[in-house]
């Protein structure tokens, strides 16, 4: 599993936008607003896809 920090995720609407897009990408993931993280359960390609999707939504994702 890979944890992606999303420091600019502030509200439930942010969580909803992230969930909708990552579901469309077919990824296995969990989103935590409290921790401001997205956890990806998958390969490097899945993580790269998630990072690109988060960036496309206007977030600044960071691995770690």
PDB file of N, CA and C in Angstrom:
ATOM      1  N   UNK A   1       0.838  -1.186   0.000  1.00  0.00           N
ATOM      2  CA  UNK A   1       0.000   0.000   0.000  1.00  0.00           C
ATOM      3  C   UNK A   1       0.879   1.244   0.000  1.00  0.00           C
ATOM      4  N   UNK A   2       0.398   2.264  -0.658  1.00  0.00           N
ATOM      5  CA  UNK A   2       1.109   3.537  -0.739  1.00  0.00           C
ATOM      6  C   UNK A   2       0.206   4.639  -0.211  1.00  0.00           C
ATOM      7  N   UNK A   3       0.767   5.461   0.681  1.00  0.00           N
ATOM      8  CA  UNK A   3       0.015   6.583   1.238  1.00  0.00           C
ATOM      9  C   UNK A   3       0.406   7.853   0.492  1.00  0.00           C
ATOM     10  N   UNK A   4      -0.593   8.548  -0.005  1.00  0.00           N
ATOM     11  CA  UNK A   4      -0.390   9.822  -0.693  1.00  0.00           C
ATOM     12  C   UNK A   4      -0.977  10.915   0.186  1.00  0.00           C
ATOM     13  N   UNK A   5      -0.149  11.878   0.550  1.00  0.00           N
ATOM     14  CA  UNK A   5      -0.625  13.020   1.328  1.00  0.00           C
ATOM     15  C   UNK A   5      -1.287  14.020   0.385  1.00  0.00           C
ATOM     16  N   UNK A   6      -2.424  14.545   0.823  1.00  0.00           N
ATOM     17  CA  UNK A   6      -3.154  15.548   0.043  1.00  0.00           C
ATOM     18  C   UNK A   6      -3.463  16.711   0.993  1.00  0.00           C
ATOM     19  N   UNK A   7      -2.446  17.565   1.250  1.00  0.00           N
ATOM     20  CA  UNK A   7      -2.600  18.612   2.266  1.00  0.00           C
ATOM     21  C   UNK A   7      -3.687  19.634   1.966  1.00  0.00           C
ATOM     22  N   UNK A   8      -4.069  19.771   0.709  1.00  0.00           N
ATOM     23  CA  UNK A   8      -5.094  20.758   0.370  1.00  0.00           C
ATOM     24  C   UNK A   8      -6.490  20.140   0.233  1.00  0.00           C
ATOM     25  N   UNK A   9      -6.688  18.949   0.816  1.00  0.00           N
ATOM     26  CA  UNK A   9      -8.018  18.339   0.908  1.00  0.00           C
ATOM     27  C   UNK A   9      -8.647  18.873   2.198  1.00  0.00           C
ATOM     28  N   UNK A  10      -9.717  19.678   2.056  1.00  0.00           N
ATOM     29  CA  UNK A  10     -10.250  20.392   3.215  1.00  0.00           C
ATOM     30  C   UNK A  10     -11.645  19.982   3.666  1.00  0.00           C
ATOM     31  N   UNK A  11     -12.431  19.342   2.793  1.00  0.00           N
ATOM     32  CA  UNK A  11     -13.834  19.122   3.148  1.00  0.00           C
ATOM     33  C   UNK A  11     -14.364  17.833   2.518  1.00  0.00           C
ATOM     34  N   UNK A  12     -15.600  17.511   2.876  1.00  0.00           N
ATOM     35  CA  UNK A  12     -16.240  16.308   2.336  1.00  0.00           C
ATOM     36  C   UNK A  12     -16.415  16.388   0.816  1.00  0.00           C
ATOM     37  N   UNK A  13     -16.591  17.585   0.293  1.00  0.00           N
ATOM     38  CA  UNK A  13     -16.713  17.750  -1.165  1.00  0.00           C
ATOM     39  C   UNK A  13     -15.404  17.344  -1.846  1.00  0.00           C
ATOM     40  N   UNK A  14     -14.277  17.693  -1.237  1.00  0.00           N
ATOM     41  CA  UNK A  14     -12.972  17.266  -1.764  1.00  0.00           C
ATOM     42  C   UNK A  14     -12.896  15.740  -1.783  1.00  0.00           C
ATOM     43  N   UNK A  15     -13.301  15.124  -0.683  1.00  0.00           N
ATOM     44  CA  UNK A  15     -13.284  13.664  -0.579  1.00  0.00           C
ATOM     45  C   UNK A  15     -14.156  13.054  -1.674  1.00  0.00           C
ATOM     46  N   UNK A  16     -15.337  13.606  -1.863  1.00  0.00           N
ATOM     47  CA  UNK A  16     -16.263  13.105  -2.879  1.00  0.00           C
ATOM     48  C   UNK A  16     -15.659  13.205  -4.279  1.00  0.00           C
ATOM     49  N   UNK A  17     -15.043  14.336  -4.585  1.00  0.00           N
ATOM     50  CA  UNK A  17     -14.417  14.514  -5.908  1.00  0.00           C
ATOM     51  C   UNK A  17     -13.308  13.490  -6.120  1.00  0.00           C
ATOM     52  N   UNK A  18     -12.486  13.282  -5.089  1.00  0.00           N
ATOM     53  CA  UNK A  18     -11.382  12.320  -5.179  1.00  0.00           C
ATOM     54  C   UNK A  18     -11.932  10.909  -5.357  1.00  0.00           C
ATOM     55  N   UNK A  19     -12.905  10.535  -4.536  1.00  0.00           N
ATOM     56  CA  UNK A  19     -13.482   9.193  -4.625  1.00  0.00           C
ATOM     57  C   UNK A  19     -14.079   8.936  -6.001  1.00  0.00           C
ATOM     58  N   UNK A  20     -14.829   9.886  -6.519  1.00  0.00           N
ATOM     59  CA  UNK A  20     -15.462   9.706  -7.828  1.00  0.00           C
ATOM     60  C   UNK A  20     -14.430   9.482  -8.923  1.00  0.00           C
ATOM     61  N   UNK A  21     -13.372  10.275  -8.925  1.00  0.00           N
ATOM     62  CA  UNK A  21     -12.368  10.147  -9.979  1.00  0.00           C
ATOM     63  C   UNK A  21     -11.578   8.850  -9.850  1.00  0.00           C
ATOM     64  N   UNK A  22     -11.172   8.494  -8.629  1.00  0.00           N
ATOM     65  CA  UNK A  22     -10.380   7.277  -8.452  1.00  0.00           C
ATOM     66  C   UNK A  22     -11.216   6.028  -8.733  1.00  0.00           C
ATOM     67  N   UNK A  23     -12.513   6.086  -8.452  1.00  0.00           N
ATOM     68  CA  UNK A  23     -13.395   4.966  -8.805  1.00  0.00           C
ATOM     69  C   UNK A  23     -13.474   4.820 -10.320  1.00  0.00           C
ATOM     70  N   UNK A  24     -13.553   5.943 -11.025  1.00  0.00           N
ATOM     71  CA  UNK A  24     -13.575   5.903 -12.494  1.00  0.00           C
ATOM     72  C   UNK A  24     -12.300   5.276 -13.043  1.00  0.00           C
ATOM     73  N   UNK A  25     -11.181   5.498 -12.340  1.00  0.00           N
ATOM     74  CA  UNK A  25      -9.897   4.941 -12.771  1.00  0.00           C
ATOM     75  C   UNK A  25      -9.787   3.456 -12.417  1.00  0.00           C
ATOM     76  N   UNK A  26     -10.733   2.942 -11.620  1.00  0.00           N
ATOM     77  CA  UNK A  26     -10.727   1.528 -11.258  1.00  0.00           C
ATOM     78  C   UNK A  26      -9.717   1.169 -10.183  1.00  0.00           C
ATOM     79  N   UNK A  27      -9.361   2.135  -9.346  1.00  0.00           N
ATOM     80  CA  UNK A  27      -8.351   1.903  -8.322  1.00  0.00           C
ATOM     81  C   UNK A  27      -8.969   1.419  -7.016  1.00  0.00           C
ATOM     82  N   UNK A  28      -8.173   0.665  -6.243  1.00  0.00           N
ATOM     83  CA  UNK A  28      -8.557   0.226  -4.908  1.00  0.00           C
ATOM     84  C   UNK A  28      -7.918   1.212  -3.935  1.00  0.00           C
ATOM     85  N   UNK A  29      -8.724   1.949  -3.182  1.00  0.00           N
ATOM     86  CA  UNK A  29      -8.190   3.052  -2.386  1.00  0.00           C
ATOM     87  C   UNK A  29      -9.048   3.330  -1.162  1.00  0.00           C
ATOM     88  N   UNK A  30      -8.493   4.133  -0.244  1.00  0.00           N
ATOM     89  CA  UNK A  30      -9.221   4.673   0.900  1.00  0.00           C
ATOM     90  C   UNK A  30      -8.835   6.135   1.030  1.00  0.00           C
ATOM     91  N   UNK A  31      -9.808   6.978   1.364  1.00  0.00           N
ATOM     92  CA  UNK A  31      -9.564   8.406   1.541  1.00  0.00           C
ATOM     93  C   UNK A  31      -9.830   8.762   2.999  1.00  0.00           C
ATOM     94  N   UNK A  32      -8.902   9.512   3.614  1.00  0.00           N
ATOM     95  CA  UNK A  32      -9.083   9.985   4.986  1.00  0.00           C
ATOM     96  C   UNK A  32      -8.989  11.502   5.004  1.00  0.00           C
ATOM     97  N   UNK A  33     -10.117  12.153   5.262  1.00  0.00           N
ATOM     98  CA  UNK A  33     -10.116  13.608   5.382  1.00  0.00           C
ATOM     99  C   UNK A  33      -9.358  14.028   6.635  1.00  0.00           C
ATOM    100  N   UNK A  34      -9.557  13.287   7.728  1.00  0.00           N
ATOM    101  CA  UNK A  34      -8.898  13.603   8.997  1.00  0.00           C
ATOM    102  C   UNK A  34      -7.376  13.612   8.853  1.00  0.00           C
ATOM    103  N   UNK A  35      -6.833  12.605   8.156  1.00  0.00           N
ATOM    104  CA  UNK A  35      -5.382  12.514   7.970  1.00  0.00           C
ATOM    105  C   UNK A  35      -4.915  13.196   6.689  1.00  0.00           C
ATOM    106  N   UNK A  36      -5.869  13.618   5.861  1.00  0.00           N
ATOM    107  CA  UNK A  36      -5.574  14.239   4.568  1.00  0.00           C
ATOM    108  C   UNK A  36      -4.700  13.330   3.708  1.00  0.00           C
ATOM    109  N   UNK A  37      -5.159  12.073   3.589  1.00  0.00           N
ATOM    110  CA  UNK A  37      -4.414  11.088   2.822  1.00  0.00           C
ATOM    111  C   UNK A  37      -5.331  10.273   1.917  1.00  0.00           C
ATOM    112  N   UNK A  38      -4.702   9.720   0.888  1.00  0.00           N
ATOM    113  CA  UNK A  38      -5.332   8.719   0.033  1.00  0.00           C
ATOM    114  C   UNK A  38      -4.390   7.522   0.052  1.00  0.00           C
ATOM    115  N   UNK A  39      -4.904   6.364   0.425  1.00  0.00           N
ATOM    116  CA  UNK A  39      -4.099   5.149   0.460  1.00  0.00           C
ATOM    117  C   UNK A  39      -4.477   4.300  -0.742  1.00  0.00           C
ATOM    118  N   UNK A  40      -3.472   3.980  -1.545  1.00  0.00           N
ATOM    119  CA  UNK A  40      -3.677   3.193  -2.760  1.00  0.00           C
ATOM    120  C   UNK A  40      -3.173   1.781  -2.520  1.00  0.00           C
ATOM    121  N   UNK A  41      -4.017   0.801  -2.787  1.00  0.00           N
ATOM    122  CA  UNK A  41      -3.637  -0.602  -2.684  1.00  0.00           C
ATOM    123  C   UNK A  41      -3.435  -1.105  -4.108  1.00  0.00           C
ATOM    124  N   UNK A  42      -2.194  -1.049  -4.557  1.00  0.00           N
ATOM    125  CA  UNK A  42      -1.929  -1.466  -5.929  1.00  0.00           C
ATOM    126  C   UNK A  42      -0.473  -1.250  -6.312  1.00  0.00           C
ATOM    127  N   UNK A  43      -0.202  -1.459  -7.567  1.00  0.00           N
ATOM    128  CA  UNK A  43       1.150  -1.388  -8.109  1.00  0.00           C
ATOM    129  C   UNK A  43       1.594   0.063  -8.349  1.00  0.00           C
ATOM    130  N   UNK A  44       2.834   0.207  -8.802  1.00  0.00           N
ATOM    131  CA  UNK A  44       3.373   1.541  -9.092  1.00  0.00           C
ATOM    132  C   UNK A  44       2.539   2.274 -10.137  1.00  0.00           C
ATOM    133  N   UNK A  45       2.039   1.547 -11.111  1.00  0.00           N
ATOM    134  CA  UNK A  45       1.210   2.158 -12.145  1.00  0.00           C
ATOM    135  C   UNK A  45      -0.062   2.737 -11.537  1.00  0.00           C
ATOM    136  N   UNK A  46      -0.645   2.016 -10.572  1.00  0.00           N
ATOM    137  CA  UNK A  46      -1.854   2.507  -9.887  1.00  0.00           C
ATOM    138  C   UNK A  46      -1.551   3.788  -9.124  1.00  0.00           C
ATOM    139  N   UNK A  47      -0.410   3.824  -8.461  1.00  0.00           N
ATOM    140  CA  UNK A  47      -0.015   5.011  -7.694  1.00  0.00           C
ATOM    141  C   UNK A  47       0.198   6.189  -8.640  1.00  0.00           C
ATOM    142  N   UNK A  48       0.877   5.941  -9.758  1.00  0.00           N
ATOM    143  CA  UNK A  48       1.107   7.004 -10.739  1.00  0.00           C
ATOM    144  C   UNK A  48      -0.220   7.528 -11.285  1.00  0.00           C
ATOM    145  N   UNK A  49      -1.142   6.628 -11.575  1.00  0.00           N
ATOM    146  CA  UNK A  49      -2.470   7.021 -12.058  1.00  0.00           C
ATOM    147  C   UNK A  49      -3.176   7.890 -11.025  1.00  0.00           C
ATOM    148  N   UNK A  50      -3.099   7.494  -9.757  1.00  0.00           N
ATOM    149  CA  UNK A  50      -3.740   8.262  -8.682  1.00  0.00           C
ATOM    150  C   UNK A  50      -3.114   9.642  -8.552  1.00  0.00           C
ATOM    151  N   UNK A  51      -1.787   9.719  -8.601  1.00  0.00           N
ATOM    152  CA  UNK A  51      -1.101  11.015  -8.498  1.00  0.00           C
ATOM    153  C   UNK A  51      -1.521  11.943  -9.632  1.00  0.00           C
ATOM    154  N   UNK A  52      -1.569  11.411 -10.842  1.00  0.00           N
ATOM    155  CA  UNK A  52      -1.972  12.220 -11.995  1.00  0.00           C
ATOM    156  C   UNK A  52      -3.426  12.672 -11.871  1.00  0.00           C
ATOM    157  N   UNK A  53      -4.295  11.772 -11.397  1.00  0.00           N
ATOM    158  CA  UNK A  53      -5.713  12.110 -11.240  1.00  0.00           C
ATOM    159  C   UNK A  53      -5.895  13.204 -10.192  1.00  0.00           C
ATOM    160  N   UNK A  54      -5.182  13.087  -9.074  1.00  0.00           N
ATOM    161  CA  UNK A  54      -5.269  14.105  -8.021  1.00  0.00           C
ATOM    162  C   UNK A  54      -4.765  15.450  -8.530  1.00  0.00           C
ATOM    163  N   UNK A  55      -3.683  15.418  -9.278  1.00  0.00           N
ATOM    164  CA  UNK A  55      -3.140  16.649  -9.857  1.00  0.00           C
ATOM    165  C   UNK A  55      -4.147  17.271 -10.831  1.00  0.00           C
ATOM    166  N   UNK A  56      -4.785  16.434 -11.635  1.00  0.00           N
ATOM    167  CA  UNK A  56      -5.794  16.926 -12.585  1.00  0.00           C
ATOM    168  C   UNK A  56      -6.965  17.607 -11.880  1.00  0.00           C
ATOM    169  N   UNK A  57      -7.265  17.161 -10.656  1.00  0.00           N
ATOM    170  CA  UNK A  57      -8.346  17.770  -9.873  1.00  0.00           C
ATOM    171  C   UNK A  57      -7.917  19.078  -9.207  1.00  0.00           C
ATOM    172  N   UNK A  58      -6.611  19.386  -9.282  1.00  0.00           N
ATOM    173  CA  UNK A  58      -6.122  20.631  -8.699  1.00  0.00           C
ATOM    174  C   UNK A  58      -5.501  20.477  -7.323  1.00  0.00           C
ATOM    175  N   UNK A  59      -5.323  19.228  -6.874  1.00  0.00           N
ATOM    176  CA  UNK A  59      -4.683  18.982  -5.586  1.00  0.00           C
ATOM    177  C   UNK A  59      -3.174  18.879  -5.772  1.00  0.00           C
ATOM    178  N   UNK A  60      -2.435  18.956  -4.660  1.00  0.00           N
ATOM    179  CA  UNK A  60      -0.979  18.818  -4.697  1.00  0.00           C
ATOM    180  C   UNK A  60      -0.586  17.570  -3.911  1.00  0.00           C
ATOM    181  N   UNK A  61      -0.690  16.394  -4.548  1.00  0.00           N
ATOM    182  CA  UNK A  61      -0.398  15.141  -3.857  1.00  0.00           C
ATOM    183  C   UNK A  61       1.097  14.937  -3.636  1.00  0.00           C
ATOM    184  N   UNK A  62       1.421  14.282  -2.516  1.00  0.00           N
ATOM    185  CA  UNK A  62       2.809  13.981  -2.166  1.00  0.00           C
ATOM    186  C   UNK A  62       2.874  12.551  -1.653  1.00  0.00           C
ATOM    187  N   UNK A  63       3.854  11.788  -2.114  1.00  0.00           N
ATOM    188  CA  UNK A  63       4.058  10.434  -1.590  1.00  0.00           C
ATOM    189  C   UNK A  63       4.652  10.569  -0.197  1.00  0.00           C
ATOM    190  N   UNK A  64       4.185   9.731   0.719  1.00  0.00           N
ATOM    191  CA  UNK A  64       4.794   9.734   2.043  1.00  0.00           C
ATOM    192  C   UNK A  64       3.776   9.757   3.070  1.00  0.00           C
TER     193      UNK A  64
END
